[in-house]
Amino acid sequence: MSCLVTRSITRLSLLLVALFALTSPAAAQDGGVRAGLTVDPDQFYFGGHLETSPLVDRLYFRPNLEVGFGDDLTLIAANMEFVYKFASRSGWRLYAGGGPALNVYMFDAADDSETDAGLNLLVGVENSDGLFFEFKMGAVDSPDFKFGVGWTFR
């Protein structure tokens, strides 16, 4: 196995451990899946997330891991995001939030990778059954924009 692949597997393992270690095992949690498109880099991504029960009022911790492909690189993003869910009387409700990200860029053309910190701001709408649509804006070294769709298993 090449050194890049070994380092990538090690980093991915550390990201997964951090993702699950930062969520409280005593708190109720729901898991889910997500997929979408990013701009700069131009990629398709997929991933998964956890969502805690409310920390306070309607504020939730929703860490997620996304893996993107395209634009001659692979991006692994560990996002530690918080979302605030606005009150709603219908089956759909708006939420907004954000949080820091750890982004591992692995370049296809070279045996090289780069790890950078980033920041995400997001807005989305979710159905009480679990379907959601989300738009993220990235700052620092996160992708500029992400549009995703996902499902939270409740």
CSV table of C-alpha atoms in Angstrom, one decimal:
chain,number,residue,atom,x,y,z
A,1,MET,CA,0.0,0.0,0.0
A,2,SER,CA,1.3,3.4,-0.8
A,3,CYS,CA,2.3,5.9,1.9
A,4,LEU,CA,-0.6,8.2,0.8
A,5,VAL,CA,-3.2,5.5,1.2
A,6,THR,CA,-1.9,4.5,4.6
A,7,ARG,CA,-1.8,8.0,5.8
A,8,SER,CA,-5.3,8.6,4.4
A,9,ILE,CA,-6.7,5.5,6.2
A,10,THR,CA,-5.1,6.6,9.4
A,11,ARG,CA,-6.5,10.1,9.2
A,12,LEU,CA,-10.0,8.8,8.3
A,13,SER,CA,-9.9,6.5,11.3
A,14,LEU,CA,-8.9,9.3,13.6
A,15,LEU,CA,-11.6,11.5,12.2
A,16,LEU,CA,-14.2,8.8,12.8
A,17,VAL,CA,-13.0,8.2,16.4
A,18,ALA,CA,-13.1,12.0,17.0
A,19,LEU,CA,-16.6,12.3,15.5
A,20,PHE,CA,-18.1,9.6,17.7
A,21,ALA,CA,-16.1,10.5,20.8
A,22,LEU,CA,-17.4,14.1,20.8
A,23,THR,CA,-21.0,12.9,21.0
A,24,SER,CA,-22.4,12.0,24.4
A,25,PRO,CA,-23.3,8.3,24.6
A,26,ALA,CA,-25.8,9.1,27.4
A,27,ALA,CA,-27.8,11.4,25.1
A,28,ALA,CA,-30.4,10.2,22.7
A,29,GLN,CA,-29.0,10.2,19.2
A,30,ASP,CA,-30.4,9.8,15.7
A,31,GLY,CA,-28.2,8.8,12.7
A,32,GLY,CA,-28.6,9.6,9.1
A,33,VAL,CA,-27.1,9.7,5.6
A,34,ARG,CA,-26.4,12.6,3.2
A,35,ALA,CA,-25.2,13.3,-0.3
A,36,GLY,CA,-24.9,16.3,-2.6
A,37,LEU,CA,-22.7,18.6,-4.7
A,38,THR,CA,-20.0,21.1,-3.8
A,39,VAL,CA,-18.5,24.1,-5.6
A,40,ASP,CA,-14.8,24.9,-5.4
A,41,PRO,CA,-13.9,22.1,-5.4
A,42,ASP,CA,-16.5,20.8,-7.8
A,43,GLN,CA,-17.4,17.4,-6.3
A,44,PHE,CA,-20.1,14.9,-5.5
A,45,TYR,CA,-20.1,13.9,-1.8
A,46,PHE,CA,-21.8,11.5,0.5
A,47,GLY,CA,-21.6,10.9,4.2
A,48,GLY,CA,-23.3,10.3,7.5
A,49,HIS,CA,-24.3,12.2,10.6
A,50,LEU,CA,-25.4,11.9,14.1
A,51,GLU,CA,-27.9,14.2,15.8
A,52,THR,CA,-28.2,14.6,19.6
A,53,SER,CA,-31.3,15.4,21.5
A,54,PRO,CA,-31.6,19.2,22.2
A,55,LEU,CA,-28.7,20.5,24.2
A,56,VAL,CA,-30.7,23.6,25.2
A,57,ASP,CA,-34.1,24.8,23.9
A,58,ARG,CA,-33.9,23.9,20.1
A,59,LEU,CA,-30.1,23.7,19.7
A,60,TYR,CA,-28.8,20.4,18.5
A,61,PHE,CA,-25.2,19.0,17.9
A,62,ARG,CA,-25.0,17.4,14.5
A,63,PRO,CA,-21.5,16.2,13.7
A,64,ASN,CA,-21.1,14.7,10.2
A,65,LEU,CA,-18.5,13.1,8.0
A,66,GLU,CA,-18.5,13.8,4.3
A,67,VAL,CA,-16.3,12.3,1.5
A,68,GLY,CA,-16.1,14.1,-1.8
A,69,PHE,CA,-14.9,13.0,-5.2
A,70,GLY,CA,-14.0,15.0,-8.3
A,71,ASP,CA,-11.9,18.0,-9.4
A,72,ASP,CA,-8.8,15.7,-9.3
A,73,LEU,CA,-8.9,15.2,-5.5
A,74,THR,CA,-10.7,13.4,-2.7
A,75,LEU,CA,-11.9,15.5,0.3
A,76,ILE,CA,-12.7,14.0,3.7
A,77,ALA,CA,-14.5,16.6,5.8
A,78,ALA,CA,-15.3,16.1,9.5
A,79,ASN,CA,-17.8,18.8,10.4
A,80,MET,CA,-18.7,19.6,14.0
A,81,GLU,CA,-21.9,21.5,13.4
A,82,PHE,CA,-24.6,22.9,15.7
A,83,VAL,CA,-28.1,23.6,14.3
A,84,TYR,CA,-30.9,25.7,15.8
A,85,LYS,CA,-34.4,24.4,14.7
A,86,PHE,CA,-37.0,27.1,14.4
A,87,ALA,CA,-40.5,26.5,15.7
A,88,SER,CA,-43.0,25.3,13.2
A,89,ARG,CA,-46.7,24.2,13.1
A,90,SER,CA,-46.3,22.3,9.8
A,91,GLY,CA,-44.4,19.1,9.1
A,92,TRP,CA,-41.5,21.1,7.7
A,93,ARG,CA,-39.2,23.4,9.7
A,94,LEU,CA,-36.3,25.7,9.0
A,95,TYR,CA,-33.0,25.4,10.7
A,96,ALA,CA,-29.7,27.3,10.7
A,97,GLY,CA,-26.3,26.7,12.2
A,98,GLY,CA,-22.6,26.1,11.6
A,99,GLY,CA,-19.4,25.0,13.1
A,100,PRO,CA,-15.7,24.1,12.5
A,101,ALA,CA,-14.5,21.6,10.1
A,102,LEU,CA,-11.4,19.5,9.6
A,103,ASN,CA,-10.7,18.9,5.9
A,104,VAL,CA,-8.3,16.4,4.5
A,105,TYR,CA,-7.5,17.0,0.8
A,106,MET,CA,-5.9,14.1,-1.1
A,107,PHE,CA,-4.7,15.1,-4.5
A,108,ASP,CA,-5.0,12.5,-7.4
A,109,ALA,CA,-2.3,13.9,-9.6
A,110,ALA,CA,0.4,13.8,-6.8
A,111,ASP,CA,1.2,11.5,-3.9
A,112,ASP,CA,0.3,14.4,-1.6
A,113,SER,CA,-2.3,15.4,0.9
A,114,GLU,CA,-3.1,18.5,3.0
A,115,THR,CA,-5.1,18.9,6.2
A,116,ASP,CA,-6.8,22.2,6.9
A,117,ALA,CA,-9.2,23.7,9.3
A,118,GLY,CA,-12.4,25.3,8.0
A,119,LEU,CA,-15.7,26.8,9.0
A,120,ASN,CA,-19.3,26.1,7.7
A,121,LEU,CA,-22.4,28.2,7.9
A,122,LEU,CA,-25.6,26.4,7.0
A,123,VAL,CA,-29.3,26.8,6.5
A,124,GLY,CA,-31.8,24.0,5.8
A,125,VAL,CA,-35.3,22.7,5.9
A,126,GLU,CA,-36.3,19.3,7.3
A,127,ASN,CA,-39.4,17.2,7.4
A,128,SER,CA,-40.6,15.6,10.6
A,129,ASP,CA,-40.2,12.2,8.9
A,130,GLY,CA,-36.4,12.8,8.5
A,131,LEU,CA,-35.9,14.2,4.9
A,132,PHE,CA,-33.9,17.4,4.8
A,133,PHE,CA,-32.3,19.8,2.2
A,134,GLU,CA,-29.3,21.8,3.3
A,135,PHE,CA,-27.2,24.6,1.9
A,136,LYS,CA,-23.7,25.3,3.3
A,137,MET,CA,-21.3,28.1,2.8
A,138,GLY,CA,-17.7,27.4,3.6
A,139,ALA,CA,-15.0,29.7,4.9
A,140,VAL,CA,-11.3,29.4,5.5
A,141,ASP,CA,-10.4,26.1,3.8
A,142,SER,CA,-13.8,24.5,3.4
A,143,PRO,CA,-15.6,24.1,0.0
A,144,ASP,CA,-17.2,27.4,-1.0
A,145,PHE,CA,-20.8,26.0,-1.3
A,146,LYS,CA,-22.5,22.7,-0.7
A,147,PHE,CA,-26.0,21.6,-1.5
A,148,GLY,CA,-27.1,18.4,0.0
A,149,VAL,CA,-30.1,16.2,0.6
A,150,GLY,CA,-30.3,13.6,3.4
A,151,TRP,CA,-32.3,11.5,5.7
A,152,THR,CA,-32.2,11.3,9.5
A,153,PHE,CA,-33.5,8.0,10.9
A,154,ARG,CA,-35.8,8.7,13.9
